[in-house]
Amino acid sequence: QSVLTQPPSASGTPGQRVTISCSGSSSNIGSNYVYWYQQLPGTAPKLLIYRNNQRPSGVPDRFSGSKSGTSASLAISGLRSEDEADYYCAAWDDSLRAYVFGTGTKVTVL
Amino acid sequence: EVQLVESGGGLVKPGGSLRLSCAASGFTFPNVWMSWVRQAPGKGLEWVGHIKSKTDGGPTDYAAPVKGRFTISRDESKNIVYLQMNSLKIEDTAVYYCTTGVLTDYFGGYWGQGTLVTVSS
């Protein structure tokens, strides 16, 4: 069962800004880095954000991450059709001694 | 270029065993923590466990659902990480991914293509 809570879906029209939230607790998001992944249908996840707000090389700056307290969020600005995918947050949990993933959010481009 | 290639998936009966392999290349394997993540059909991502680098002593951590049944090990001579799965349950059916960050605090930076494990009678 997921420890991090995300909205099941989000949507927007091309060019719009979409934000996905990730809610956790003091033992995970509150005290450790947050990661965000994009998963296109039938493919392995791809790292979008690490250390809360850092983008790996090659990830467009349309993707941005932030963290405040026990919550984090991923923003996608200038939404494009190829952004239609599932998005997951993740963090290490000190109490569980395990990485925990969010429930996942399906982004639809209308 | 970092590459991770999983193998060993297949169909197994409940209670059975299976060993997955993940062949790694493109980085200094002994220095890197390696993880396994799974995804049940139509479901989200679930961390299975990890093995720390040889330089960090190589201890392991596991998710609660697999603790005591799954074992992660690594062969530095072959640059391979293994996932030994025993006492398999139907709910272990999933695509299993091998993943690593290579760098510190870069969890999930690189992923394999995944291998499907189906537990069914």
Coordinates of C-alpha atoms in Angstrom, one line a residue:
Chain A
Q1 CA 0.0 0.0 0.0
S2 CA 1.3 3.5 -0.9
V3 CA 2.3 5.8 1.9
L4 CA 2.4 8.9 -0.3
T5 CA -0.9 10.3 -1.6
Q6 CA -1.4 11.8 -5.0
P7 CA -4.6 12.7 -6.9
P8 CA -5.6 9.9 -9.3
S9 CA -5.8 12.2 -12.3
A10 CA -5.0 15.7 -13.6
S11 CA -5.7 17.3 -17.0
G12 CA -5.1 20.4 -19.0
T13 CA -5.1 21.7 -22.5
P14 CA -2.0 22.2 -24.5
G15 CA 0.1 25.1 -23.2
Q16 CA -1.6 25.1 -19.8
R17 CA 0.1 24.5 -16.4
V18 CA -0.7 21.4 -14.4
T19 CA 0.3 20.7 -10.8
I20 CA 0.4 17.3 -9.1
S21 CA 0.6 17.1 -5.3
C22 CA 2.2 14.4 -3.2
S23 CA 1.3 14.2 0.5
G24 CA 3.4 12.3 3.0
S25 CA 4.6 12.5 6.6
S26 CA 7.5 13.6 8.7
S27 CA 9.2 10.3 8.3
N28 CA 9.4 10.5 4.5
I29 CA 8.9 13.8 2.7
G30 CA 9.4 15.8 5.8
S31 CA 12.9 14.5 6.3
N32 CA 14.2 13.2 3.0
Y33 CA 14.5 14.1 -0.7
V34 CA 11.6 13.7 -3.0
Y35 CA 11.8 12.2 -6.5
W36 CA 9.4 12.4 -9.4
Y37 CA 9.0 9.9 -12.3
Q38 CA 7.2 9.9 -15.6
Q39 CA 6.0 6.6 -17.0
L40 CA 4.7 6.3 -20.5
P41 CA 2.5 3.4 -21.3
G42 CA 4.4 0.1 -21.6
T43 CA 7.7 1.6 -20.7
A44 CA 10.0 1.9 -17.6
P45 CA 9.7 4.9 -15.4
K46 CA 11.9 7.9 -16.2
L47 CA 13.4 10.2 -13.5
L48 CA 12.1 13.8 -13.9
I49 CA 13.1 15.4 -10.6
Y50 CA 15.6 14.4 -7.9
R51 CA 16.6 16.1 -4.6
N52 CA 13.2 17.8 -4.5
N53 CA 13.8 20.2 -7.3
Q54 CA 16.7 19.2 -9.5
R55 CA 16.3 18.1 -13.1
P56 CA 18.5 15.4 -14.7
S57 CA 20.2 16.4 -17.9
G58 CA 17.8 16.2 -20.8
V59 CA 14.6 16.9 -18.8
P60 CA 12.9 20.0 -20.1
D61 CA 12.7 23.0 -17.8
R62 CA 8.9 22.8 -18.3
F63 CA 9.1 20.3 -15.4
S64 CA 9.7 21.7 -11.9
G65 CA 9.5 20.2 -8.4
S66 CA 9.1 21.8 -5.0
K67 CA 8.7 20.7 -1.4
S68 CA 7.2 22.3 1.7
G69 CA 7.0 20.4 5.0
T70 CA 5.5 17.0 4.4
S71 CA 4.2 17.7 0.9
A72 CA 5.7 18.1 -2.5
S73 CA 4.5 19.0 -5.9
L74 CA 5.4 18.6 -9.6
A75 CA 4.5 21.3 -12.0
I76 CA 4.3 20.9 -15.8
S77 CA 4.1 24.2 -17.6
G78 CA 3.4 24.6 -21.3
L79 CA 1.6 21.2 -21.4
R80 CA 2.3 19.1 -24.5
S81 CA 0.6 16.0 -25.9
E82 CA 3.7 13.9 -25.2
D83 CA 3.3 14.7 -21.4
E84 CA 0.3 12.4 -21.3
A85 CA 1.6 9.7 -18.9
D86 CA 1.5 8.5 -15.3
Y87 CA 3.5 10.4 -12.7
Y88 CA 4.8 9.1 -9.4
C89 CA 6.5 10.7 -6.4
A90 CA 8.9 8.8 -4.1
A91 CA 10.9 9.3 -1.0
W92 CA 12.8 7.3 1.6
D93 CA 10.9 6.6 4.8
D94 CA 13.0 6.6 7.9
S95 CA 10.4 4.7 10.0
L96 CA 9.8 1.9 7.4
R97 CA 13.4 1.9 6.3
A98 CA 12.1 1.7 2.7
Y99 CA 11.5 3.8 -0.3
V100 CA 7.8 4.6 -0.7
F101 CA 6.1 5.6 -3.9
G102 CA 3.0 7.8 -4.4
T103 CA -0.3 6.4 -5.6
G104 CA 0.3 7.8 -9.1
T105 CA -1.4 10.5 -11.1
K106 CA -2.5 10.0 -14.7
V107 CA -2.1 13.2 -16.7
T108 CA -4.4 13.7 -19.7
V109 CA -3.9 16.4 -22.3
L110 CA -7.3 17.5 -23.5
Chain B
E1 CA 26.3 4.8 -21.1
V2 CA 24.5 3.2 -18.2
Q3 CA 22.7 0.0 -19.1
L4 CA 20.6 -2.4 -16.9
V5 CA 19.3 -5.6 -18.5
E6 CA 16.9 -7.8 -16.4
S7 CA 16.3 -11.5 -17.1
G8 CA 14.8 -14.5 -15.5
G9 CA 11.2 -13.7 -15.4
G10 CA 8.5 -16.3 -16.2
L11 CA 5.6 -18.3 -15.0
V12 CA 5.8 -20.0 -11.6
K13 CA 3.3 -21.7 -9.3
P14 CA 2.4 -20.3 -5.9
G15 CA 5.0 -21.4 -3.3
G16 CA 7.7 -21.7 -6.0
S17 CA 10.9 -19.8 -6.5
L18 CA 12.5 -17.7 -9.2
R19 CA 15.8 -15.8 -9.5
L20 CA 16.0 -12.6 -11.5
S21 CA 19.2 -11.1 -12.7
C22 CA 20.2 -7.6 -13.7
A23 CA 23.3 -7.1 -15.7
A24 CA 24.8 -3.7 -15.3
S25 CA 27.3 -1.8 -17.4
G26 CA 28.5 1.8 -18.0
F27 CA 29.5 2.6 -14.4
T28 CA 31.7 1.4 -11.6
F29 CA 29.4 -1.3 -10.2
P30 CA 31.0 -1.9 -6.8
N31 CA 30.5 1.7 -5.8
V32 CA 26.8 1.8 -6.5
W33 CA 23.6 0.9 -4.6
M34 CA 21.1 -1.2 -6.7
S35 CA 17.4 -1.5 -6.2
W36 CA 14.5 -3.6 -7.4
V37 CA 11.1 -2.0 -8.0
R38 CA 8.0 -3.9 -9.1
Q39 CA 4.7 -3.0 -10.8
A40 CA 1.7 -5.3 -10.7
P41 CA -0.5 -5.3 -13.8
G42 CA -2.5 -2.0 -13.9
K43 CA -1.1 -0.8 -10.6
G44 CA 1.5 1.6 -9.3
L45 CA 5.2 1.3 -8.5
E46 CA 6.4 -0.6 -5.4
W47 CA 9.9 -0.6 -4.1
V48 CA 11.1 -4.2 -3.3
G49 CA 14.5 -3.6 -1.8
H50 CA 18.0 -2.5 -2.3
I51 CA 21.6 -3.7 -1.8
K52 CA 24.2 -1.1 -0.8
S53 CA 27.5 -0.8 -2.6
K54 CA 30.4 -3.1 -1.8
T55 CA 32.2 0.0 -0.5
D56 CA 29.4 0.6 2.0
G57 CA 29.4 -2.9 3.1
G58 CA 26.6 -4.2 0.9
P59 CA 23.8 -4.6 3.5
T60 CA 20.2 -4.9 2.3
D61 CA 16.8 -3.4 3.1
Y62 CA 13.5 -4.9 2.0
A63 CA 9.9 -3.8 1.8
A64 CA 7.6 -5.4 4.4
P65 CA 5.6 -7.5 1.9
V66 CA 8.7 -9.4 0.7
K67 CA 10.9 -9.4 3.8
G68 CA 11.9 -13.0 4.7
R69 CA 11.0 -14.3 1.3
F70 CA 13.1 -12.3 -1.1
T71 CA 16.9 -11.9 -1.1
I72 CA 19.0 -9.4 -3.0
S73 CA 22.7 -10.2 -3.7
R74 CA 25.4 -8.9 -6.0
D75 CA 28.3 -10.4 -7.9
E76 CA 31.0 -7.8 -8.4
S77 CA 33.0 -10.1 -10.7
K78 CA 30.1 -10.2 -13.2
N79 CA 28.5 -6.8 -12.5
I80 CA 25.2 -8.5 -11.8
V81 CA 22.6 -8.0 -9.1
Y82 CA 20.2 -10.8 -8.3
L83 CA 16.7 -11.0 -6.8
Q84 CA 16.0 -14.4 -5.3
M85 CA 12.3 -14.9 -4.8
N86 CA 11.0 -17.7 -2.6
S87 CA 7.6 -18.7 -1.4
L88 CA 6.0 -16.8 -4.2
K89 CA 2.5 -15.6 -3.9
I90 CA -0.1 -14.6 -6.5
E91 CA 0.2 -11.0 -5.4
D92 CA 3.9 -11.1 -6.4
T93 CA 2.8 -11.1 -10.0
A94 CA 4.4 -8.0 -11.5
V95 CA 7.0 -6.5 -13.8
Y96 CA 10.2 -6.3 -11.9
Y97 CA 12.6 -3.5 -12.7
C98 CA 16.2 -3.1 -11.7
T99 CA 17.2 0.5 -11.0
T100 CA 20.0 2.5 -9.7
G101 CA 21.0 6.1 -9.3
V102 CA 24.8 5.6 -9.7
L103 CA 25.2 9.0 -7.9
T104 CA 24.3 9.6 -4.3
D105 CA 20.7 10.9 -3.8
Y106 CA 19.8 10.0 -7.4
F107 CA 17.3 7.2 -6.7
G108 CA 15.8 5.8 -9.9
G109 CA 18.1 7.6 -12.2
Y110 CA 18.5 4.6 -14.5
W111 CA 16.1 1.7 -15.1
G112 CA 16.1 -1.6 -17.0
Q113 CA 13.4 -2.6 -19.3
G114 CA 11.7 -4.9 -16.7
T115 CA 11.0 -8.6 -16.6
L116 CA 7.5 -10.1 -16.0
V117 CA 7.0 -12.6 -13.2
T118 CA 3.6 -14.3 -13.2
V119 CA 2.6 -16.4 -10.2
S120 CA -0.3 -18.6 -11.1
S121 CA -1.5 -22.2 -10.6

